[in-house]
Amino acid sequence: MPAGIIQSESRLLKGAPSDTQSGSYWLLPGWRGGSGYVGGSMAVRGIAGWAGAAPTSGAAGHGGGLRRHVLEVAFALCRGSSTWEVVQAWWAQHSQHRLPSKGGVRFSSSIGVNKVKALAVLMTYKCTVVDVPFGGAMAGVRIDPRKYAEHELQKIMRHFTVEMAKKGFIGPGIDVLAPDVSTGEREMSWITDTYTHTLGYRDINAQACVTGKPISQGGIHGPQSATGWGVLHGTENYITNTDYMDCIGLSPGFRKTFVLQGSGKVGLLTMKYLHKYGACCIYAGETDGAIYNPRGINAKELEDYEQGHGTSGFPKAEPYNGSILEVPCNILIPAAIDKQLTSENASVQAKIIAEAANGPTTPAAHEIFLQRNILVMLDMYVNAGGVTVSFFEWLKNLNHVSYGQLSFKYKWKSSYHLLQSVQHSLEQWFGKARGEIPIVPSPEFQGCVTVSTTMEGFTCSPPPGASENDIVYSGLAYTMEQSAKQIMTMAARYSLGLDQRTAASLCALEKVFTVYNEAGFTY
């Protein structure tokens, strides 16, 4: 190894001021006049009331009080017989008001400690808004994954996992990781395998240290599309609300045009689901260009074309050279990266902005949108589908049983006897002069109760009742619906109008404070 290269270095950062803001790490720079925040997702100055609490040093102790930790790791990676480079990575743990802390792992050449900390704050709010009992955290590895072979990425991921394990920053009840930008099932599988064969080798719940895993590794059906479903249901809860639609001059319902910026995993799935419910995508943009079709862009056809060509050149749409963020439409969906909507392009012509990305709107732009009577459906609510389904997967790993496995047959028998009871009641009332009165279940009801066996002469075919996928999406839809009601109620209580960001932040702060207050600030 070349002189000066350290084999492995990890350290806990103490409460020094950040690069962009004097004072605490956790007063988010960028909101209300600061600068440098990843996108300005907080409406109440980060967690301004906690600004004096510096991160603790030492290992990740998990108890009461306001404890925050940042782990910085630097290790050498061998890329050939004589080439070495140092890889930097960070894990920020913002809140332990609920355990475990939860956060994604991001591969990006532009990631740094400040962005990791800011995203950890956002995760605290996001989990709290949708009542997922996790604290907020985030991990980032400063690499461009396109420049590394698969075996090199595996080395990086496993080494980072070991460093976190050594410092007590990973575990089913401590810190739970998940996919983020440029990471997915593959990387989560590597983390799970590393943890279960090192620190977690005696822990029967070791697989719960990570969510977003493949099914074979203890994953759950649905996480790949969960964020897209969350955007759909989050949007639905607002565009079907008569009061909010009257405020912005639109009619309730899905019959609306929308523009999509970013046709990655989240963007394409959001596009597909909105189309299914009746909305029409007229513009779509990616890094290689934008396209336009006033009659609508088919999500499946675009997805198939992008696999080998990218977005630009899609044959069933025209190329568009302008900014798709400023074209006329009903709904604008920024689903790419942070800081896309700024004061310089806040002249958007959409009536609704659905923040499918993390932090796409800067504070200055947010203020302008409020003045222009534009409804912003904020990121910490709209794109919380992923962390909600992560919670379901975590519970599945702790319970060691799939959702519905214990009740599939019982529910089918209950449904069968319900139909049989209705049939007998009708026959007793009307008599059997013309024979038995058939009770025929609708296709939708049939799909919910079918089993793969023959019972009492009633033959059905697979799948066996509500699948795990059905149960997961049902839980997600309910979670998004209840969270929207809480945000709207808070907005009404304080007469916030269309300022849903402040309303959601107040919801989150109220819940976090209640947990700390009732637990007692004892140490």
Short mmCIF file of C-alpha atoms in Angstrom, two decimals:
data_model
loop_
_atom_site.label_atom_id
_atom_site.label_comp_id
_atom_site.label_asym_id
_atom_site.label_seq_id
_atom_site.Cartn_x
_atom_site.Cartn_y
_atom_site.Cartn_z
CA MET A 1 0.00 0.00 0.00
CA PRO A 2 1.37 3.46 -0.87
CA ALA A 3 2.73 5.51 1.98
CA GLY A 4 0.23 7.84 3.57
CA ILE A 5 -2.83 5.75 2.73
CA ILE A 6 -4.64 4.74 5.88
CA GLN A 7 -6.15 1.28 5.77
CA SER A 8 -9.33 2.26 7.57
CA GLU A 9 -10.28 5.34 9.51
CA SER A 10 -13.55 6.11 11.20
CA ARG A 11 -14.42 8.85 13.65
CA LEU A 12 -17.38 10.48 15.27
CA LEU A 13 -17.74 14.14 14.44
CA LYS A 14 -18.33 16.43 17.40
CA GLY A 15 -20.42 19.56 17.64
CA ALA A 16 -18.38 21.88 15.46
CA PRO A 17 -20.23 24.41 13.29
CA SER A 18 -21.16 23.32 9.79
CA ASP A 19 -19.55 24.76 6.68
CA THR A 20 -22.61 26.73 5.70
CA GLN A 21 -24.15 27.81 8.97
CA SER A 22 -22.65 28.98 12.22
CA GLY A 23 -24.04 27.07 15.15
CA SER A 24 -25.51 23.59 15.32
CA TYR A 25 -25.54 21.04 12.54
CA TRP A 26 -29.22 20.52 13.02
CA LEU A 27 -30.54 23.98 12.36
CA LEU A 28 -30.99 23.31 8.67
CA PRO A 29 -28.96 25.80 6.63
CA GLY A 30 -31.04 27.26 3.87
CA TRP A 31 -34.45 27.60 5.47
CA ARG A 32 -35.64 31.10 6.28
CA GLY A 33 -32.69 33.01 4.95
CA GLY A 34 -29.72 30.66 5.20
CA SER A 35 -27.95 29.01 2.30
CA GLY A 36 -26.64 25.66 1.28
CA TYR A 37 -29.46 23.29 2.25
CA VAL A 38 -30.22 20.46 -0.14
CA GLY A 39 -33.57 21.91 -1.04
CA GLY A 40 -35.19 23.57 1.90
CA SER A 41 -37.72 20.97 2.95
CA MET A 42 -38.34 22.28 6.44
CA ALA A 43 -40.88 24.97 7.12
CA VAL A 44 -39.92 25.70 10.70
CA ARG A 45 -36.16 26.16 10.56
CA GLY A 46 -35.21 22.54 10.82
CA ILE A 47 -35.53 21.70 14.49
CA ALA A 48 -34.73 25.20 15.57
CA GLY A 49 -35.61 24.66 19.21
CA TRP A 50 -32.91 21.99 19.44
CA ALA A 51 -30.11 24.04 17.92
CA GLY A 52 -28.09 24.08 21.10
CA ALA A 53 -27.83 20.30 21.36
CA ALA A 54 -24.54 19.20 19.85
CA PRO A 55 -23.92 15.66 18.69
CA THR A 56 -22.48 13.39 21.32
CA SER A 57 -19.12 11.74 20.96
CA GLY A 58 -18.43 8.09 21.54
CA ALA A 59 -20.42 5.11 20.31
CA ALA A 60 -24.07 5.35 19.45
CA GLY A 61 -25.67 5.26 22.87
CA HIS A 62 -29.42 4.93 22.63
CA GLY A 63 -31.36 6.44 25.47
CA GLY A 64 -33.34 9.49 26.42
CA GLY A 65 -32.43 13.06 25.69
CA LEU A 66 -31.46 14.80 22.48
CA ARG A 67 -28.64 12.71 21.05
CA ARG A 68 -27.27 13.08 17.56
CA HIS A 69 -24.31 11.36 15.98
CA VAL A 70 -22.34 11.59 12.78
CA LEU A 71 -19.95 8.83 11.79
CA GLU A 72 -17.31 9.64 9.18
CA VAL A 73 -15.46 6.76 7.54
CA ALA A 74 -12.47 6.75 5.19
CA PHE A 75 -10.99 3.52 3.86
CA ALA A 76 -8.72 2.43 1.04
CA LEU A 77 -10.00 0.56 -2.01
CA CYS A 78 -7.68 -1.44 -4.24
CA ARG A 79 -8.63 -1.03 -7.90
CA GLY A 80 -6.14 -3.26 -9.63
CA SER A 81 -2.59 -4.37 -8.93
CA SER A 82 -1.19 -0.93 -8.16
CA THR A 83 -4.12 1.53 -7.99
CA TRP A 84 -5.56 2.65 -4.68
CA GLU A 85 -8.08 5.29 -3.74
CA VAL A 86 -9.67 6.48 -0.51
CA VAL A 87 -13.45 6.22 -0.24
CA GLN A 88 -15.30 8.58 2.09
CA ALA A 89 -18.66 7.79 3.65
CA TRP A 90 -20.93 9.20 6.36
CA TRP A 91 -23.77 8.04 8.55
CA ALA A 92 -25.80 10.73 10.33
CA GLN A 93 -28.26 9.91 13.07
CA HIS A 94 -30.50 12.88 13.72
CA SER A 95 -33.20 11.69 16.09
CA GLN A 96 -33.62 8.89 18.61
CA HIS A 97 -37.04 9.91 19.86
CA ARG A 98 -38.06 6.55 18.41
CA LEU A 99 -35.79 3.59 17.75
CA PRO A 100 -34.46 2.29 15.51
CA SER A 101 -33.27 5.22 13.45
CA LYS A 102 -34.05 4.84 9.74
CA GLY A 103 -32.29 6.15 6.67
CA GLY A 104 -31.25 5.38 3.14
CA VAL A 105 -27.79 4.67 1.74
CA ARG A 106 -26.91 6.96 -1.17
CA PHE A 107 -24.08 6.58 -3.70
CA SER A 108 -23.22 9.99 -5.14
CA SER A 109 -20.07 11.84 -6.13
CA SER A 110 -21.59 15.06 -4.75
CA ILE A 111 -22.64 13.75 -1.35
CA GLY A 112 -21.05 15.28 1.72
CA VAL A 113 -21.52 15.46 5.45
CA ASN A 114 -23.84 18.49 5.35
CA LYS A 115 -26.20 16.94 2.82
CA VAL A 116 -26.23 13.67 4.77
CA LYS A 117 -27.15 15.55 7.94
CA ALA A 118 -29.86 17.54 6.20
CA LEU A 119 -31.40 14.40 4.71
CA ALA A 120 -31.34 12.78 8.15
CA VAL A 121 -33.42 15.68 9.47
CA LEU A 122 -35.86 15.24 6.60
CA MET A 123 -36.16 11.54 7.45
CA THR A 124 -37.11 12.40 11.04
CA TYR A 125 -39.93 14.58 9.77
CA LYS A 126 -40.98 12.13 7.07
CA CYS A 127 -41.31 9.19 9.47
CA THR A 128 -43.15 11.27 12.02
CA VAL A 129 -45.60 12.77 9.52
CA VAL A 130 -46.80 9.31 8.43
CA ASP A 131 -46.64 7.87 11.99
CA VAL A 132 -43.83 5.43 11.26
CA PRO A 133 -42.10 4.84 14.63
CA PHE A 134 -38.52 5.44 13.48
CA GLY A 135 -35.98 8.13 14.19
CA GLY A 136 -34.27 9.91 11.32
CA ALA A 137 -30.89 8.99 9.84
CA MET A 138 -29.05 8.93 6.50
CA ALA A 139 -25.93 7.42 4.94
CA GLY A 140 -23.89 8.62 2.00
CA VAL A 141 -20.90 7.20 0.12
CA ARG A 142 -18.98 9.64 -2.07
CA ILE A 143 -18.55 7.67 -5.30
CA ASP A 144 -19.95 7.68 -8.81
CA PRO A 145 -21.23 4.07 -9.01
CA ARG A 146 -21.08 4.12 -12.83
CA LYS A 147 -17.28 4.16 -12.62
CA TYR A 148 -16.96 1.04 -10.47
CA ALA A 149 -17.28 -2.64 -11.27
CA GLU A 150 -19.80 -4.71 -9.33
CA HIS A 151 -17.14 -6.42 -7.23
CA GLU A 152 -15.71 -3.01 -6.28
CA LEU A 153 -19.11 -1.71 -5.24
CA GLN A 154 -19.56 -4.84 -3.14
CA LYS A 155 -16.22 -4.22 -1.41
CA ILE A 156 -17.22 -0.63 -0.66
CA MET A 157 -20.64 -1.57 0.69
CA ARG A 158 -19.37 -4.41 2.87
CA HIS A 159 -16.49 -2.32 4.25
CA PHE A 160 -18.85 0.53 5.13
CA THR A 161 -21.19 -1.95 6.83
CA VAL A 162 -18.36 -3.33 8.98
CA GLU A 163 -17.31 0.19 10.00
CA MET A 164 -20.89 1.04 11.04
CA ALA A 165 -21.19 -2.25 12.94
CA LYS A 166 -17.94 -1.61 14.83
CA LYS A 167 -19.28 1.74 16.06
CA GLY A 168 -22.76 0.43 16.86
CA PHE A 169 -24.55 2.16 14.02
CA ILE A 170 -26.46 -0.77 12.53
CA GLY A 171 -28.89 -3.30 13.95
CA PRO A 172 -32.62 -4.17 13.95
CA GLY A 173 -33.23 -2.10 17.09
CA ILE A 174 -30.56 0.55 16.56
CA ASP A 175 -30.22 1.75 12.96
CA VAL A 176 -32.00 0.27 9.94
CA LEU A 177 -30.72 1.05 6.44
CA ALA A 178 -32.65 1.20 3.16
CA PRO A 179 -32.04 1.94 -0.54
CA ASP A 180 -31.68 5.50 -1.79
CA VAL A 181 -30.19 7.10 -4.88
CA SER A 182 -28.08 4.59 -6.89
CA THR A 183 -28.64 1.75 -4.41
CA GLY A 184 -31.21 -1.03 -4.44
CA GLU A 185 -31.92 -4.66 -3.56
CA ARG A 186 -28.41 -5.75 -4.50
CA GLU A 187 -26.67 -3.37 -2.11
CA MET A 188 -29.17 -4.11 0.67
CA SER A 189 -28.48 -7.83 0.24
CA TRP A 190 -24.74 -7.21 0.66
CA ILE A 191 -25.36 -5.22 3.85
CA THR A 192 -27.63 -7.91 5.28
CA ASP A 193 -25.16 -10.69 4.55
CA THR A 194 -22.26 -8.73 6.05
CA TYR A 195 -24.12 -7.86 9.23
CA THR A 196 -25.57 -11.34 9.81
CA HIS A 197 -22.10 -12.91 9.49
CA THR A 198 -20.37 -10.40 11.78
CA LEU A 199 -21.99 -8.43 14.58
CA GLY A 200 -25.44 -9.97 14.11
CA TYR A 201 -24.49 -13.63 13.90
CA ARG A 202 -26.29 -14.40 17.20
CA ASP A 203 -29.32 -12.20 16.49
CA ILE A 204 -32.38 -14.07 15.23
CA ASN A 205 -33.74 -10.75 13.93
CA ALA A 206 -30.55 -9.84 12.06
CA GLN A 207 -32.32 -9.56 8.68
CA ALA A 208 -34.28 -6.60 10.05
CA CYS A 209 -31.10 -4.45 9.99
CA VAL A 210 -31.99 -3.49 6.40
CA THR A 211 -35.17 -3.00 4.39
CA GLY A 212 -35.60 -3.02 0.62
CA LYS A 213 -34.04 -6.49 0.40
CA PRO A 214 -34.81 -9.19 -2.18
CA ILE A 215 -37.62 -11.56 -1.21
CA SER A 216 -35.09 -14.38 -0.76
CA GLN A 217 -33.28 -12.32 1.88
CA GLY A 218 -36.38 -11.50 3.91
CA GLY A 219 -37.76 -8.70 1.76
CA ILE A 220 -41.40 -7.84 1.18
CA HIS A 221 -43.51 -7.56 -1.95
CA GLY A 222 -43.93 -3.97 -3.05
CA PRO A 223 -40.99 -1.79 -1.97
CA GLN A 224 -39.76 -1.13 -5.52
CA SER A 225 -43.00 0.66 -6.37
CA ALA A 226 -43.89 1.90 -2.88
CA THR A 227 -42.72 5.49 -3.37
CA GLY A 228 -44.65 5.74 -6.65
CA TRP A 229 -47.79 4.43 -4.96
CA GLY A 230 -47.22 6.89 -2.14
CA VAL A 231 -47.05 9.79 -4.60
CA LEU A 232 -50.28 8.56 -6.20
CA HIS A 233 -52.20 8.30 -2.92
CA GLY A 234 -50.69 11.50 -1.54
CA THR A 235 -51.79 13.36 -4.68
CA GLU A 236 -55.20 11.67 -4.61
CA ASN A 237 -55.93 12.86 -1.08
CA TYR A 238 -55.51 16.48 -2.17
CA ILE A 239 -56.92 16.54 -5.70
CA THR A 240 -60.12 14.82 -4.55
CA ASN A 241 -60.57 17.33 -1.72
CA THR A 242 -63.15 19.89 -2.81
CA ASP A 243 -61.98 22.64 -0.43
CA TYR A 244 -58.36 22.58 -1.64
CA MET A 245 -59.34 22.34 -5.30
CA ASP A 246 -61.71 25.31 -4.89
CA CYS A 247 -58.83 27.32 -3.40
CA ILE A 248 -56.72 26.89 -6.53
CA GLY A 249 -59.54 26.95 -9.08
CA LEU A 250 -59.52 23.30 -10.22
CA SER A 251 -62.26 20.71 -10.20
CA PRO A 252 -61.77 17.64 -7.95
CA GLY A 253 -60.64 14.38 -9.53
CA PHE A 254 -57.84 12.83 -11.57
CA ARG A 255 -58.75 14.30 -14.97
CA LYS A 256 -55.75 16.59 -15.03
CA THR A 257 -52.57 17.11 -17.05
CA PHE A 258 -49.19 16.71 -15.41
CA VAL A 259 -45.52 17.26 -16.17
CA LEU A 260 -42.88 14.84 -14.92
CA GLN A 261 -39.28 15.87 -14.29
CA GLY A 262 -37.16 12.77 -13.78
CA SER A 263 -38.22 9.46 -15.30
CA GLY A 264 -36.29 7.19 -12.97
CA LYS A 265 -37.83 4.47 -10.78
CA VAL A 266 -40.06 6.82 -8.83
CA GLY A 267 -40.96 9.04 -11.77
CA LEU A 268 -41.97 6.29 -14.19
CA LEU A 269 -44.05 4.46 -11.59
CA THR A 270 -45.78 7.68 -10.56
CA MET A 271 -46.49 8.37 -14.22
CA LYS A 272 -47.90 4.86 -14.72
CA TYR A 273 -50.20 5.01 -11.69
CA LEU A 274 -51.51 8.50 -12.43
CA HIS A 275 -52.30 7.41 -16.01
CA LYS A 276 -54.18 4.42 -14.66
CA TYR A 277 -56.37 6.74 -12.59
CA GLY A 278 -57.09 9.09 -15.50
CA ALA A 279 -54.38 11.77 -15.43
CA CYS A 280 -52.41 12.63 -18.59
CA CYS A 281 -48.65 13.26 -18.80
CA ILE A 282 -47.93 15.82 -21.51
CA TYR A 283 -44.23 16.53 -20.79
CA ALA A 284 -41.45 14.31 -19.44
CA GLY A 285 -37.82 15.21 -18.92
CA GLU A 286 -34.56 13.51 -18.02
CA THR A 287 -30.90 14.50 -18.04
CA ASP A 288 -30.62 13.70 -21.76
CA GLY A 289 -33.57 15.82 -22.84
CA ALA A 290 -37.31 16.40 -22.64
CA ILE A 291 -40.27 15.26 -24.73
CA TYR A 292 -43.79 16.57 -25.36
CA ASN A 293 -47.08 15.06 -26.52
CA PRO A 294 -50.36 16.95 -25.90
CA ARG A 295 -52.32 13.70 -26.25
CA GLY A 296 -50.32 12.02 -23.50
CA ILE A 297 -47.12 9.98 -23.11
CA ASN A 298 -47.54 6.26 -22.43
CA ALA A 299 -45.52 5.28 -19.35
CA LYS A 300 -44.93 1.65 -20.38
CA GLU A 301 -43.80 2.57 -23.88
CA LEU A 302 -41.46 5.25 -22.52
CA GLU A 303 -40.01 2.81 -19.98
CA ASP A 304 -39.33 0.21 -22.68
CA TYR A 305 -37.71 2.82 -24.94
CA GLU A 306 -35.53 4.30 -22.17
CA GLN A 307 -33.88 0.95 -21.41
CA GLY A 308 -31.80 1.17 -24.56
CA HIS A 309 -32.05 4.77 -25.73
CA GLY A 310 -32.83 7.21 -22.92
CA THR A 311 -35.69 9.70 -22.99
CA SER A 312 -34.53 11.86 -25.89
CA GLY A 313 -35.71 10.57 -29.25
CA PHE A 314 -38.83 8.78 -28.00
CA PRO A 315 -40.73 8.24 -31.27
CA LYS A 316 -44.24 8.89 -29.91
CA ALA A 317 -43.47 12.40 -28.65
CA GLU A 318 -41.81 15.57 -29.89
CA PRO A 319 -38.50 16.83 -28.47
CA TYR A 320 -38.76 19.88 -26.24
CA ASN A 321 -35.83 22.22 -25.72
CA GLY A 322 -37.25 24.56 -23.10
CA SER A 323 -37.66 24.13 -19.35
CA ILE A 324 -40.46 21.66 -18.62
CA LEU A 325 -40.74 23.12 -15.13
CA GLU A 326 -42.37 26.23 -16.54
CA VAL A 327 -44.84 24.82 -19.10
CA PRO A 328 -48.64 25.05 -18.64
CA CYS A 329 -50.15 22.07 -16.79
CA ASN A 330 -52.31 21.23 -13.79
CA ILE A 331 -49.72 19.26 -11.79
CA LEU A 332 -45.92 19.55 -11.80
CA ILE A 333 -44.05 16.53 -10.41
CA PRO A 334 -40.32 17.12 -9.72
CA ALA A 335 -39.04 13.55 -9.26
CA ALA A 336 -35.32 14.05 -9.90
CA ILE A 337 -32.93 15.75 -7.46
CA ASP A 338 -32.96 18.58 -4.95
CA LYS A 339 -33.08 22.35 -5.55
CA GLN A 340 -34.86 22.22 -8.91
CA LEU A 341 -37.48 24.89 -8.14
CA THR A 342 -35.81 28.16 -7.19
CA SER A 343 -36.70 31.85 -7.13
CA GLU A 344 -35.34 32.09 -10.67
CA ASN A 345 -37.82 29.64 -12.18
CA ALA A 346 -40.71 30.07 -9.72
CA SER A 347 -42.88 31.32 -12.61
CA VAL A 348 -44.23 27.79 -13.01
CA GLN A 349 -47.66 27.59 -14.61
CA ALA A 350 -48.88 24.55 -12.66
CA LYS A 351 -51.57 24.87 -10.00
CA ILE A 352 -50.22 21.92 -8.00
CA ILE A 353 -46.65 20.79 -7.25
CA ALA A 354 -46.19 17.22 -5.99
CA GLU A 355 -42.67 16.85 -4.58
CA ALA A 356 -41.78 13.26 -5.46
CA ALA A 357 -38.06 14.04 -4.98
CA ASN A 358 -36.37 15.02 -1.72
CA GLY A 359 -36.05 18.78 -1.33
CA PRO A 360 -36.85 19.89 -4.90
CA THR A 361 -38.15 23.31 -3.77
CA THR A 362 -35.95 25.99 -2.23
CA PRO A 363 -37.31 28.20 0.58
CA ALA A 364 -37.45 31.26 -1.66
CA ALA A 365 -39.45 29.40 -4.30
CA HIS A 366 -41.81 28.04 -1.66
CA GLU A 367 -42.65 31.56 -0.49
CA ILE A 368 -43.34 32.64 -4.06
CA PHE A 369 -45.62 29.65 -4.64
CA LEU A 370 -47.65 30.55 -1.55
CA GLN A 371 -48.03 34.12 -2.79
CA ARG A 372 -49.15 32.82 -6.20
CA ASN A 373 -51.75 30.47 -4.64
CA ILE A 374 -50.02 27.28 -5.79
CA LEU A 375 -50.64 24.13 -3.75
CA VAL A 376 -47.33 22.42 -2.88
CA MET A 377 -47.75 18.82 -1.73
CA LEU A 378 -44.54 18.54 0.24
CA ASP A 379 -41.86 15.87 -0.06
CA MET A 380 -41.93 14.71 3.55
CA TYR A 381 -45.51 13.54 2.94
CA VAL A 382 -45.85 12.77 -0.76
CA ASN A 383 -42.73 10.59 -1.11
CA ALA A 384 -43.09 8.85 2.26
CA GLY A 385 -44.44 5.67 0.62
CA GLY A 386 -40.98 4.10 0.61
CA VAL A 387 -40.34 4.46 4.33
CA THR A 388 -43.89 3.33 5.12
CA VAL A 389 -43.42 0.03 3.28
CA SER A 390 -39.93 -0.24 4.84
CA PHE A 391 -41.68 -0.24 8.20
CA PHE A 392 -43.92 -3.09 7.04
CA GLU A 393 -40.87 -5.09 5.93
CA TRP A 394 -39.13 -4.46 9.26
CA LEU A 395 -42.20 -5.77 11.09
CA LYS A 396 -42.31 -8.83 8.83
CA ASN A 397 -38.67 -9.61 9.69
CA LEU A 398 -39.33 -9.29 13.42
CA ASN A 399 -42.47 -11.43 13.22
CA HIS A 400 -40.82 -14.05 10.99
CA VAL A 401 -44.05 -14.62 9.07
CA SER A 402 -45.50 -13.15 5.87
CA TYR A 403 -48.50 -10.87 6.02
CA GLY A 404 -51.74 -12.86 5.79
CA GLN A 405 -50.10 -16.27 5.98
CA LEU A 406 -51.89 -17.15 9.20
CA SER A 407 -55.29 -15.83 8.12
CA PHE A 408 -55.69 -16.54 4.38
CA LYS A 409 -57.77 -19.70 4.82
CA TYR A 410 -59.76 -18.37 7.74
CA LYS A 411 -60.78 -15.24 5.83
CA TRP A 412 -61.79 -17.35 2.84
CA LYS A 413 -63.98 -19.59 4.98
CA SER A 414 -65.57 -16.52 6.61
CA SER A 415 -66.36 -15.03 3.19
CA TYR A 416 -67.72 -18.34 1.93
CA HIS A 417 -70.03 -18.74 4.92
CA LEU A 418 -71.17 -15.13 4.55
CA LEU A 419 -72.29 -15.80 0.98
CA GLN A 420 -73.90 -19.06 2.05
CA SER A 421 -75.77 -17.27 4.85
CA VAL A 422 -77.13 -14.67 2.41
CA GLN A 423 -78.28 -17.45 0.06
CA HIS A 424 -80.10 -19.35 2.83
CA SER A 425 -81.78 -16.17 4.09
CA LEU A 426 -83.09 -15.31 0.62
CA GLU A 427 -84.34 -18.84 0.05
CA GLN A 428 -86.17 -18.85 3.38
CA TRP A 429 -87.85 -15.55 2.55
CA PHE A 430 -88.74 -16.14 -1.10
CA GLY A 431 -88.93 -19.95 -1.01
CA LYS A 432 -87.44 -22.46 -3.43
CA ALA A 433 -90.35 -22.67 -5.88
CA ARG A 434 -88.00 -21.89 -8.76
CA GLY A 435 -85.01 -23.72 -7.32
CA GLU A 436 -82.02 -22.48 -5.40
CA ILE A 437 -81.23 -18.76 -5.46
CA PRO A 438 -77.64 -18.45 -6.72
CA ILE A 439 -75.35 -15.95 -5.04
CA VAL A 440 -72.63 -14.99 -7.48
CA PRO A 441 -69.71 -12.94 -6.07
CA SER A 442 -68.46 -10.04 -8.16
CA PRO A 443 -65.05 -10.40 -9.83
CA GLU A 444 -63.57 -7.95 -7.33
CA PHE A 445 -64.93 -9.89 -4.34
CA GLN A 446 -63.91 -13.16 -5.95
CA GLY A 447 -60.37 -11.88 -6.32
CA CYS A 448 -60.19 -11.06 -2.61
CA VAL A 449 -61.33 -14.47 -1.36
CA THR A 450 -60.17 -17.06 -3.91
CA VAL A 451 -58.12 -20.04 -2.74
CA SER A 452 -56.22 -22.72 -4.60
CA THR A 453 -58.29 -25.63 -3.26
CA THR A 454 -61.81 -26.98 -3.64
CA MET A 455 -63.99 -26.56 -0.58
CA GLU A 456 -67.58 -27.74 -0.20
CA GLY A 457 -68.10 -27.84 -3.94
CA PHE A 458 -66.87 -24.27 -4.51
CA THR A 459 -63.81 -24.36 -6.74
CA CYS A 460 -61.49 -21.35 -7.03
CA SER A 461 -58.03 -20.74 -8.39
CA PRO A 462 -54.89 -19.02 -7.07
CA PRO A 463 -53.76 -16.61 -5.72
CA PRO A 464 -54.77 -17.49 -2.14
CA GLY A 465 -56.86 -14.53 -1.08
CA ALA A 466 -55.31 -11.14 -0.50
CA SER A 467 -51.62 -11.41 -1.31
CA GLU A 468 -48.85 -9.81 0.70
CA ASN A 469 -48.70 -7.20 -2.06
CA ASP A 470 -52.41 -6.39 -1.58
CA ILE A 471 -52.03 -6.08 2.18
CA VAL A 472 -48.96 -3.86 1.89
CA TYR A 473 -50.62 -1.46 -0.57
CA SER A 474 -53.79 -1.39 1.48
CA GLY A 475 -51.76 -0.38 4.53
CA LEU A 476 -49.89 2.24 2.52
CA ALA A 477 -53.10 3.80 1.17
CA TYR A 478 -54.58 3.97 4.67
CA THR A 479 -51.39 5.53 6.08
CA MET A 480 -51.31 8.23 3.40
CA GLU A 481 -55.00 8.98 3.90
CA GLN A 482 -54.71 9.38 7.67
CA SER A 483 -51.55 11.49 7.38
CA ALA A 484 -53.23 13.84 4.90
CA LYS A 485 -56.12 14.33 7.33
CA GLN A 486 -53.70 15.22 10.12
CA ILE A 487 -51.87 17.77 7.95
CA MET A 488 -55.11 19.34 6.75
CA THR A 489 -56.44 19.52 10.30
CA MET A 490 -53.26 21.26 11.46
CA ALA A 491 -53.49 23.71 8.54
CA ALA A 492 -57.07 24.52 9.48
CA ARG A 493 -56.23 24.91 13.19
CA TYR A 494 -53.64 27.61 12.51
CA SER A 495 -55.30 29.10 9.40
CA LEU A 496 -52.31 28.21 7.21
CA GLY A 497 -54.26 27.98 3.98
CA LEU A 498 -52.20 26.26 1.30
CA ASP A 499 -49.01 26.20 3.39
CA GLN A 500 -48.97 22.43 3.87
CA ARG A 501 -45.23 22.42 4.56
CA THR A 502 -45.62 24.38 7.76
CA ALA A 503 -48.66 22.31 8.72
CA ALA A 504 -46.79 19.02 8.24
CA SER A 505 -43.73 20.31 10.09
CA LEU A 506 -45.90 21.34 13.02
CA CYS A 507 -47.49 17.87 13.04
CA ALA A 508 -44.04 16.30 13.15
CA LEU A 509 -42.66 18.61 15.84
CA GLU A 510 -45.70 18.11 18.01
CA LYS A 511 -45.34 14.33 17.86
CA VAL A 512 -41.59 14.38 18.49
CA PHE A 513 -41.97 16.76 21.42
CA THR A 514 -44.73 14.61 22.92
CA VAL A 515 -42.47 11.55 22.85
CA TYR A 516 -39.56 13.37 24.51
CA ASN A 517 -41.76 15.20 26.98
CA GLU A 518 -43.64 12.14 28.18
CA ALA A 519 -40.43 10.10 28.37
CA GLY A 520 -38.82 12.87 30.42
CA PHE A 521 -35.70 14.93 29.65
CA THR A 522 -33.71 13.23 32.37
CA TYR A 523 -30.26 12.81 30.82
#
